[in-house]
CSV table of C-alpha atoms in Angstrom, one decimal:
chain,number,residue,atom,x,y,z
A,122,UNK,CA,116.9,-62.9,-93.5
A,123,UNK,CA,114.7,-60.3,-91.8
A,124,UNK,CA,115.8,-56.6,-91.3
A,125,UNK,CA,116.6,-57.9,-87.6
A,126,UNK,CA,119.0,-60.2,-88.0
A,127,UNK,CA,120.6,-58.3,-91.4
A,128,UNK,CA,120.7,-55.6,-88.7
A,129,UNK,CA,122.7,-57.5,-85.8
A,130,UNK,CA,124.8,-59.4,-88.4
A,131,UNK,CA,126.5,-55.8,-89.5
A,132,UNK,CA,126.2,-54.6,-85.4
A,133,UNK,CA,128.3,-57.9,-84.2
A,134,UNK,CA,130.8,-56.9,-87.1
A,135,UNK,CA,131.3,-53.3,-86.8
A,136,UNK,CA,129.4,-52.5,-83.7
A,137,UNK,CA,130.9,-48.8,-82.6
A,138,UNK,CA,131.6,-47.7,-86.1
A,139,UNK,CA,128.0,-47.8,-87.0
A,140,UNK,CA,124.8,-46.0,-86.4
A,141,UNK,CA,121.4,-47.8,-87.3
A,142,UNK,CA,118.6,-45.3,-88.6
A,143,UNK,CA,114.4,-46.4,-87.5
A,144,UNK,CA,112.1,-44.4,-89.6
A,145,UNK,CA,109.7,-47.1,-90.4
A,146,UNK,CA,110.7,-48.5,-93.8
A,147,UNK,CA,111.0,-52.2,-94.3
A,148,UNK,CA,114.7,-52.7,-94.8
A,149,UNK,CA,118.0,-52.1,-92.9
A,150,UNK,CA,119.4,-48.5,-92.7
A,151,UNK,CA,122.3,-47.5,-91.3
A,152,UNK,CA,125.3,-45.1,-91.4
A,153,UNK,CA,128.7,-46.3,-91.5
A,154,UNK,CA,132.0,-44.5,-90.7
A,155,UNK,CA,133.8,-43.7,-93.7
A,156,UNK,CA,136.8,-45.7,-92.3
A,157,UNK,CA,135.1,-48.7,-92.2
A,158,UNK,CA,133.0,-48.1,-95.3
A,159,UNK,CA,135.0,-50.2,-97.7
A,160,UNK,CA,135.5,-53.1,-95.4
A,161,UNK,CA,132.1,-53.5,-94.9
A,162,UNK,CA,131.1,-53.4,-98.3
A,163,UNK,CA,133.4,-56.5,-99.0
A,164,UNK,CA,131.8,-57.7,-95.8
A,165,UNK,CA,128.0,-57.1,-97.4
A,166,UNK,CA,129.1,-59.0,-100.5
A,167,UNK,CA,131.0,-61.9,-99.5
A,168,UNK,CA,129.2,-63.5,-96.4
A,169,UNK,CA,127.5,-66.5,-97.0
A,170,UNK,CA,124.3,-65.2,-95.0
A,171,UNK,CA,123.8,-61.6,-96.0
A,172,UNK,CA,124.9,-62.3,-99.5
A,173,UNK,CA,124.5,-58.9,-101.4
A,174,UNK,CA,125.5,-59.7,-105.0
A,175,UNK,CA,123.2,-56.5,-106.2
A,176,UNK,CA,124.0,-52.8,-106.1
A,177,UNK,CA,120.7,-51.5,-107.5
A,178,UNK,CA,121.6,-47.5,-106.4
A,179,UNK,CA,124.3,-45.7,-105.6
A,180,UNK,CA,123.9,-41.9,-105.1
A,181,UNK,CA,124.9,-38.8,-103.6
A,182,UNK,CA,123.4,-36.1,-101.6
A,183,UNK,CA,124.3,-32.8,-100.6
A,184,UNK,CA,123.3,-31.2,-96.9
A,185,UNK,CA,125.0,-28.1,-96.9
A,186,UNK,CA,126.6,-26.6,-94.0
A,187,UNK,CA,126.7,-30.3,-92.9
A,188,UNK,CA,127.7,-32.6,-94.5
A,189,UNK,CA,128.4,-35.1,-98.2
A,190,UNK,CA,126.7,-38.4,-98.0
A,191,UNK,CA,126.5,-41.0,-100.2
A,192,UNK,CA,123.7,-44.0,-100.8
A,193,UNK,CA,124.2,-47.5,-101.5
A,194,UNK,CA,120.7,-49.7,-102.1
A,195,UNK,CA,121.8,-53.3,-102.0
A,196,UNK,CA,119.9,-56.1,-102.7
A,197,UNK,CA,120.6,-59.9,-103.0
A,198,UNK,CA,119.0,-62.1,-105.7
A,199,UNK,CA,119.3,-65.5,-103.6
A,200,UNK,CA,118.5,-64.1,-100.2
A,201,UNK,CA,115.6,-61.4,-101.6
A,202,UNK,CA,116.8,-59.2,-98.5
A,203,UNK,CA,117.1,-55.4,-98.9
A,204,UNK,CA,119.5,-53.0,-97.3
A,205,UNK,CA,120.2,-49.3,-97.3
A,206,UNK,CA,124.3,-48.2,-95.9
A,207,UNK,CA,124.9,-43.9,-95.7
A,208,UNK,CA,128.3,-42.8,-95.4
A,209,UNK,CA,129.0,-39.5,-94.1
A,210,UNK,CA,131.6,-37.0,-95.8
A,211,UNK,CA,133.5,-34.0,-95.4
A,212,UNK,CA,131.6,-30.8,-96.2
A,213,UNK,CA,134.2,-29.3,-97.6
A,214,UNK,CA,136.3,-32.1,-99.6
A,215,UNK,CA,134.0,-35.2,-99.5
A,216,UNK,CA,136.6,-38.2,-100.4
A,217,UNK,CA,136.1,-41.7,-99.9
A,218,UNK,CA,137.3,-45.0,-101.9
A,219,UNK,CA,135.8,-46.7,-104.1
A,220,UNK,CA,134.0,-49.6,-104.3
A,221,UNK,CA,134.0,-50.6,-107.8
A,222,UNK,CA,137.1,-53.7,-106.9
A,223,UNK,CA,133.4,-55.0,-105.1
A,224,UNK,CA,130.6,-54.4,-107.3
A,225,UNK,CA,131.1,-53.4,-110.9
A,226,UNK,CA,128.3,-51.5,-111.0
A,227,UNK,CA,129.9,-48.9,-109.3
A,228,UNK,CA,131.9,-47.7,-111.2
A,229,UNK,CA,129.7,-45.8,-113.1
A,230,UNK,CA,127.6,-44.6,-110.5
A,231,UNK,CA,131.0,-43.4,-108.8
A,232,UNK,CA,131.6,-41.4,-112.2
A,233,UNK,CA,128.2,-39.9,-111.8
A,234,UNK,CA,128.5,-38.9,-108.2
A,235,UNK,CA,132.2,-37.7,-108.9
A,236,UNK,CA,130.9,-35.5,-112.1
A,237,UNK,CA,127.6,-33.8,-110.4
A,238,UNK,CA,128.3,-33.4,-106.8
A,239,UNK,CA,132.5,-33.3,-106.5
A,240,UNK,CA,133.0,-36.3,-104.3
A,241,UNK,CA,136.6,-37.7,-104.8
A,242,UNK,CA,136.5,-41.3,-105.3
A,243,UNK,CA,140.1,-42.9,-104.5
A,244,UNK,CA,141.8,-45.9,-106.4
A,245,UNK,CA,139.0,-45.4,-109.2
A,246,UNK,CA,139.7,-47.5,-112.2
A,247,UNK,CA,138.5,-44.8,-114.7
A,248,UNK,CA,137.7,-41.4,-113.6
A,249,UNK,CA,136.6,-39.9,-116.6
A,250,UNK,CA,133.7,-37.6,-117.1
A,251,UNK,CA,130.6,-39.4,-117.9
A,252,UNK,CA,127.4,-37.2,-118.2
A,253,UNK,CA,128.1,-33.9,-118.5
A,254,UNK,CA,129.0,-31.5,-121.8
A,255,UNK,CA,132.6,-32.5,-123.3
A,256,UNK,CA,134.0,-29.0,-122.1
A,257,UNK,CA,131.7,-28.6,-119.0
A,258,UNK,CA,133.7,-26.2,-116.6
A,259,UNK,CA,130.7,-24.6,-114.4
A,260,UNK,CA,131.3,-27.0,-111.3
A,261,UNK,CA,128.5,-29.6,-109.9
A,262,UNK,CA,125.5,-29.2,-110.5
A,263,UNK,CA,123.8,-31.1,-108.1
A,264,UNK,CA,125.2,-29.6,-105.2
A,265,UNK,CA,122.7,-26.8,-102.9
A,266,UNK,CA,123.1,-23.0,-104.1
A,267,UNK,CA,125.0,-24.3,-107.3
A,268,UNK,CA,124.4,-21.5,-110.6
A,269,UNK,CA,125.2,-21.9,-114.1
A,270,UNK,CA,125.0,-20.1,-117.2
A,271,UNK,CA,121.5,-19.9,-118.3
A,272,UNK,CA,120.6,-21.5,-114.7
A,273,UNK,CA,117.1,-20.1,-114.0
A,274,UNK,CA,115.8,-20.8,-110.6
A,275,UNK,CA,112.2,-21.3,-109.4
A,276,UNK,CA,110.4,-18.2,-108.4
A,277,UNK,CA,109.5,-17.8,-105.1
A,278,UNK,CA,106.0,-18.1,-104.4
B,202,UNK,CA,124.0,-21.1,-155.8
B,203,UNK,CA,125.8,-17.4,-156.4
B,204,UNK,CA,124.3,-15.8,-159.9
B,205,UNK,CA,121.3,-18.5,-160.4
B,206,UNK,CA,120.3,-16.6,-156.8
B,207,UNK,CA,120.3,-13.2,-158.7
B,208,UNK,CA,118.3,-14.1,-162.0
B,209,UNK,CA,114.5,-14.3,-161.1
B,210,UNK,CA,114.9,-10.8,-159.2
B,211,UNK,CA,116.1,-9.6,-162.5
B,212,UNK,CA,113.5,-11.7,-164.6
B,213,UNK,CA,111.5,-9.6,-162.6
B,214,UNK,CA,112.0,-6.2,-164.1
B,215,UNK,CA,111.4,-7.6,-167.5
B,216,UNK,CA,108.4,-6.2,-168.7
B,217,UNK,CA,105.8,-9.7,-168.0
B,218,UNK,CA,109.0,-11.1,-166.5
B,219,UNK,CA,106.5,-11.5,-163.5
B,220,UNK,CA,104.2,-13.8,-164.8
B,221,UNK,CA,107.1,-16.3,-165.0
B,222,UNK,CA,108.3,-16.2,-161.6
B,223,UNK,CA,105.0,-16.4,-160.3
B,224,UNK,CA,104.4,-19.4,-162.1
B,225,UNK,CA,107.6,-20.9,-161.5
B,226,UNK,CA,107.1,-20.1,-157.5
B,227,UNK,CA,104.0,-21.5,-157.9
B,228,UNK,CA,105.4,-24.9,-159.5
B,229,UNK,CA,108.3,-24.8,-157.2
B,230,UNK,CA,106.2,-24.3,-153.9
B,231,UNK,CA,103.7,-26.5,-154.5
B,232,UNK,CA,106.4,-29.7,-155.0
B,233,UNK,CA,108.4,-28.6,-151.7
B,234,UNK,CA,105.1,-27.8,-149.8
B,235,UNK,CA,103.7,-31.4,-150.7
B,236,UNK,CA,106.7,-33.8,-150.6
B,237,UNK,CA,107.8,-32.7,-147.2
B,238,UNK,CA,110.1,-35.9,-146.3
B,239,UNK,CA,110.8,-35.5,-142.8
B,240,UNK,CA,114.0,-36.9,-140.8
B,241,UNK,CA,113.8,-39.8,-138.6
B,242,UNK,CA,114.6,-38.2,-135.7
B,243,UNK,CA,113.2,-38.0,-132.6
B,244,UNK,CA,114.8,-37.0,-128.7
B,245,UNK,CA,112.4,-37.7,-126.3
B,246,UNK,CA,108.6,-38.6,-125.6
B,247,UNK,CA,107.2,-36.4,-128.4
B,248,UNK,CA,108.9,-38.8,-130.7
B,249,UNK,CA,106.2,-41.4,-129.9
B,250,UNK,CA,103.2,-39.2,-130.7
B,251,UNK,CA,105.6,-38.0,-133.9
B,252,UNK,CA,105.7,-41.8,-134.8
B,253,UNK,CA,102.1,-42.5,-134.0
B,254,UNK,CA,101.6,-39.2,-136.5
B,255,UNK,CA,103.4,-41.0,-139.3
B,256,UNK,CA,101.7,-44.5,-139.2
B,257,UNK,CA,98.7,-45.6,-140.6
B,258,UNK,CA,95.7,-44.1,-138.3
B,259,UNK,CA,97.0,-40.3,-138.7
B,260,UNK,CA,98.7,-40.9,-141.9
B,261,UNK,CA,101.4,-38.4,-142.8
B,262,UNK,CA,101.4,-39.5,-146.2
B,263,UNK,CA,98.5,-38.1,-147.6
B,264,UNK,CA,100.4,-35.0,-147.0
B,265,UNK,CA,103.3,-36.4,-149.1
B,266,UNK,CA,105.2,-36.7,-145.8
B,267,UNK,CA,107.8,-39.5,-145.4
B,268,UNK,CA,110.6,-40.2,-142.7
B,269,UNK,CA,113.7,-40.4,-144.7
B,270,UNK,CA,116.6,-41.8,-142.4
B,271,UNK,CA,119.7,-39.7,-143.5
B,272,UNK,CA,119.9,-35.6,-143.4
B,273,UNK,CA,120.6,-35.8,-146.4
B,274,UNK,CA,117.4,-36.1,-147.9
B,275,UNK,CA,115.3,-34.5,-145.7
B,276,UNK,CA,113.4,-31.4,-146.1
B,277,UNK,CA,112.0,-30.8,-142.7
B,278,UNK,CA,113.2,-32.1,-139.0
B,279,UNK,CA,111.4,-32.4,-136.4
B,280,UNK,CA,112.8,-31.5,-133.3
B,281,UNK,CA,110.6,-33.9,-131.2
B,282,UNK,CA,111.7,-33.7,-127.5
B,283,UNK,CA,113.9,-32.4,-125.1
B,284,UNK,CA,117.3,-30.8,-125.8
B,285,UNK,CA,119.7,-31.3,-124.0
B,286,UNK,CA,122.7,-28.9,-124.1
B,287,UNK,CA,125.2,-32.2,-125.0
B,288,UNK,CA,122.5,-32.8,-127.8
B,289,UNK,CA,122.0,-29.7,-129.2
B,290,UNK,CA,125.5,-29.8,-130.7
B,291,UNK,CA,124.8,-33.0,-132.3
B,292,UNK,CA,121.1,-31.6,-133.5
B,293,UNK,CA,123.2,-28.4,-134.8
B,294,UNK,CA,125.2,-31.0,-136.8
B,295,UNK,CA,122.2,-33.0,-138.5
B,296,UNK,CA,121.0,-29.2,-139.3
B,297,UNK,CA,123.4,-28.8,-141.0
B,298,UNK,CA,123.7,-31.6,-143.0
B,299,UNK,CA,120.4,-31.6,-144.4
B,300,UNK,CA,119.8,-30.1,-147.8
B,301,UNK,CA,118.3,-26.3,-148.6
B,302,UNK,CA,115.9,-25.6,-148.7
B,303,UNK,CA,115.4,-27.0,-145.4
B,304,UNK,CA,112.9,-26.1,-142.3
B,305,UNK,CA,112.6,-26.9,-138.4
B,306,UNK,CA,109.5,-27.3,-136.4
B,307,UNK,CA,110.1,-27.8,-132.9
B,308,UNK,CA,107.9,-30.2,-131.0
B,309,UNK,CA,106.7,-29.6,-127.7
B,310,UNK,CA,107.5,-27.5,-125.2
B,311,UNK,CA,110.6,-28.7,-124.4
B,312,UNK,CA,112.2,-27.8,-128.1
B,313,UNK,CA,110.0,-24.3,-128.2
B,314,UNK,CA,111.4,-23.3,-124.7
B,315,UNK,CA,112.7,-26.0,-122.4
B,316,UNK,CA,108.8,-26.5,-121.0
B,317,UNK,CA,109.1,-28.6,-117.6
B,318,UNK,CA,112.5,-28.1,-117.6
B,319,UNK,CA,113.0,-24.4,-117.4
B,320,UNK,CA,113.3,-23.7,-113.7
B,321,UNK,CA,115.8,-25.1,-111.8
B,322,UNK,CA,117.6,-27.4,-114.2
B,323,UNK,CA,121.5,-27.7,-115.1
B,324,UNK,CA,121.3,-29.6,-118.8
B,325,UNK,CA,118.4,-28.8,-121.0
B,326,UNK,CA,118.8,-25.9,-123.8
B,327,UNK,CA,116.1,-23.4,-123.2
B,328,UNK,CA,114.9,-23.5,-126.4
B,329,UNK,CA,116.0,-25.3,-129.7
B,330,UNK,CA,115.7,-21.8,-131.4
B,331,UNK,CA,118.9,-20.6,-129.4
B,332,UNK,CA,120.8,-22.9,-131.9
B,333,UNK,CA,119.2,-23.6,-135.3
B,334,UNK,CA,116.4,-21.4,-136.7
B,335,UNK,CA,112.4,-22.5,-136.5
B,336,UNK,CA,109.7,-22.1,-138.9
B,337,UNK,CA,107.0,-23.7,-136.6
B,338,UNK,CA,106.4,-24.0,-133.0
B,339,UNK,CA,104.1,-27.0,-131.8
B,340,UNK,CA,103.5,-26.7,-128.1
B,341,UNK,CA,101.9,-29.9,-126.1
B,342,UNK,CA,103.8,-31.7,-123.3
B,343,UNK,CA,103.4,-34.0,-125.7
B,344,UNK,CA,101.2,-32.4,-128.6
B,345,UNK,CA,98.7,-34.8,-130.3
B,346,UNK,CA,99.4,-35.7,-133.6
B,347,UNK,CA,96.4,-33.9,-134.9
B,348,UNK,CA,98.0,-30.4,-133.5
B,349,UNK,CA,101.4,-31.8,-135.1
B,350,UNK,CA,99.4,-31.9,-138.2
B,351,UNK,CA,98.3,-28.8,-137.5
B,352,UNK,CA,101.9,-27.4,-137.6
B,353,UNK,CA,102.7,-29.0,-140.6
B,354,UNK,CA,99.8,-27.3,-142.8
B,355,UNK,CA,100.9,-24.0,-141.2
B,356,UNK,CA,104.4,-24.5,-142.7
B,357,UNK,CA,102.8,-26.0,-146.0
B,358,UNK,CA,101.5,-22.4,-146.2
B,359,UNK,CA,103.8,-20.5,-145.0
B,360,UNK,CA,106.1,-22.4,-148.0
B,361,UNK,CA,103.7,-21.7,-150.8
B,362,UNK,CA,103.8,-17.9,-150.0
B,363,UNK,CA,107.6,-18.1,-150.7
B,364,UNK,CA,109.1,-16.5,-153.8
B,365,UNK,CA,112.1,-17.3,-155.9
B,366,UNK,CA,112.9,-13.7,-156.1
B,367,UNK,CA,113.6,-13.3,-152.1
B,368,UNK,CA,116.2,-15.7,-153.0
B,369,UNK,CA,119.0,-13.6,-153.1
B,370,UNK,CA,118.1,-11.5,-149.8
B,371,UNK,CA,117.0,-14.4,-147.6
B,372,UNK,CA,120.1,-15.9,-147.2
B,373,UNK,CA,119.0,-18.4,-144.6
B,374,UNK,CA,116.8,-20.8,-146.9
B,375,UNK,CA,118.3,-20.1,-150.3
């Protein structure tokens, strides 16, 4: 399918609840409320048409003073269609569900985004630590303005 | 070791006691400085240049080097790589289960002071020498072999000028 049609398929289905991005690139982008975030994933995967079998990324990202998001990159073997979905989260207690139950892969990624950034991943089958030191307690790293122990920032120019 | 530590310092102060201690330091240097067996070892990217150091076109064995693949009879590690601060406890570990007299030479910048990853960076240990003492540091982002060789004749000297009578003082090879 071409980004077009990928791109009406998810409007007809969700329509208000989404928010298509156009900067240029050659697949689907688009934000989807967080409500609606788990039912279209099941959505993504199991119609015969759009056919995403592939989670190739999953990752996190930290605006602060705005907002969490998160970053799915799905892909589909059969179809060879790309497509990028963004959820928006809570600045101050980013939570979603997960969406490991769709795609495996998940799960791991979830662990990673839980670990460095802090977003809460409901229903998660095993929400262990993953990366980090055994006895890590300094927070997540990967958020904006985040210090550590020996954390040495870059000099300003 | 306890009183074996203790005796050359007195075989010392024997009158010509010297003459055997330098000989035996001289005996005893010369077999550690040329049968450095090195661990197998190897974190990141420098490993590759440490591995293309110990086959056949730079040839680490016409230094008597050979990778061993246990601590346990290893002489020298190479900390080849970066260190990260989950690793660095399992480096500490492997220091400490090699054999005395034993030596570090850290590889690349990353081991000698985090290199690339100094600014700005949550997980790498700034510096390898933080947790286990170095005899030689080998900068390069990755060093060639040849300046890896380089820091291997460095600590082949800096073995041979060793003496059996520090033994007892410098507690952290003997």
């Amino acid at each position: 399918m071409t980004k077009q049609e990928i791109t009406e398929k998810f409007k007809t289905r969700f329509g208000p609840d989404l928010e298509v991005l156009e900067t240029g690139q050659p697949e689907t982008y688009l934000y989807i409320s967080e409500s609606r975030y788990h039912e279209l994933c099941e959505f993504a995967k199991n119609d015969p048409d759009l056919d995403f079998d592939y989670l190739f990324n999953f990752g996190g990202a930290h605006y602060p003073e705005e907002r969490f998001e998160i970053v799915l990159c799905l892909s589909s073997h059969e179809k060879r269609h790309n497509a990028i979905i963004k959820v928006k989260l809570d600045k101050d207690n980013p939570e979603t569900v997960t969406i490991s139950d769709v795609w495996e892969a998940a799960n791991w990624f979830e662990r990673e985004a839980m670990e460095l950034f802090g977003i809460k991943f409901k229903n998660h089958p095993d929400p262990r630590p993953l990366l980090l030191v055994e006895d890590w307690d300094h927070g997540y790293p990967m958020r904006k303005g985040w210090t550590g122990p020996d954390f040495i920032p870059m000099p300003e120019e | 070791m306890g009183i074996i530590e203790k005796v050359p310092a007195y075989i010392e102060r024997i009158p010509g006691g010297g003459i055997v201690t330098t000989t035996m330091d001289w005996v005893l240097n010369q077999s550690r400085a040329c049968s450095l067996w090195y661990m197998l070892f190897g974190l990141a990217c420098c490993a590759i240049e440490m591995m293309a150091a110990g086959a056949s076109r730079y040839d680490f064995d016409r230094f008597g080097m050979m990778f061993r693949a246990s601590p346990r009879q290893s002489d020298l590690m190479f900390v080849a790589g970066t260190v990260t601060h989950k690793m660095a406890k399992r480096v500490k570990v492997l220091y400490e289960q090699m054999a005395e007299p034993r030596y570090v030479l850290a590889m690349g910048g990353c081991a000698c002071n985090g290199g690339p990853f100094y600014y700005d960076c949550y997980s790498v240990l700034k510096g390898i020498d933080k947790v286990i003492p170095v005899d030689v540091y080998v900068p390069g982002c990755p060093p060639r072999p040849e300046s890896l060789m380089e820091g291997c004749l460095k600590l082949q000297q800096k073995i041979k000028k060793e003496k059996m009578s520090d033994w007892a003082s410098d507690r952290k090879k003997a």
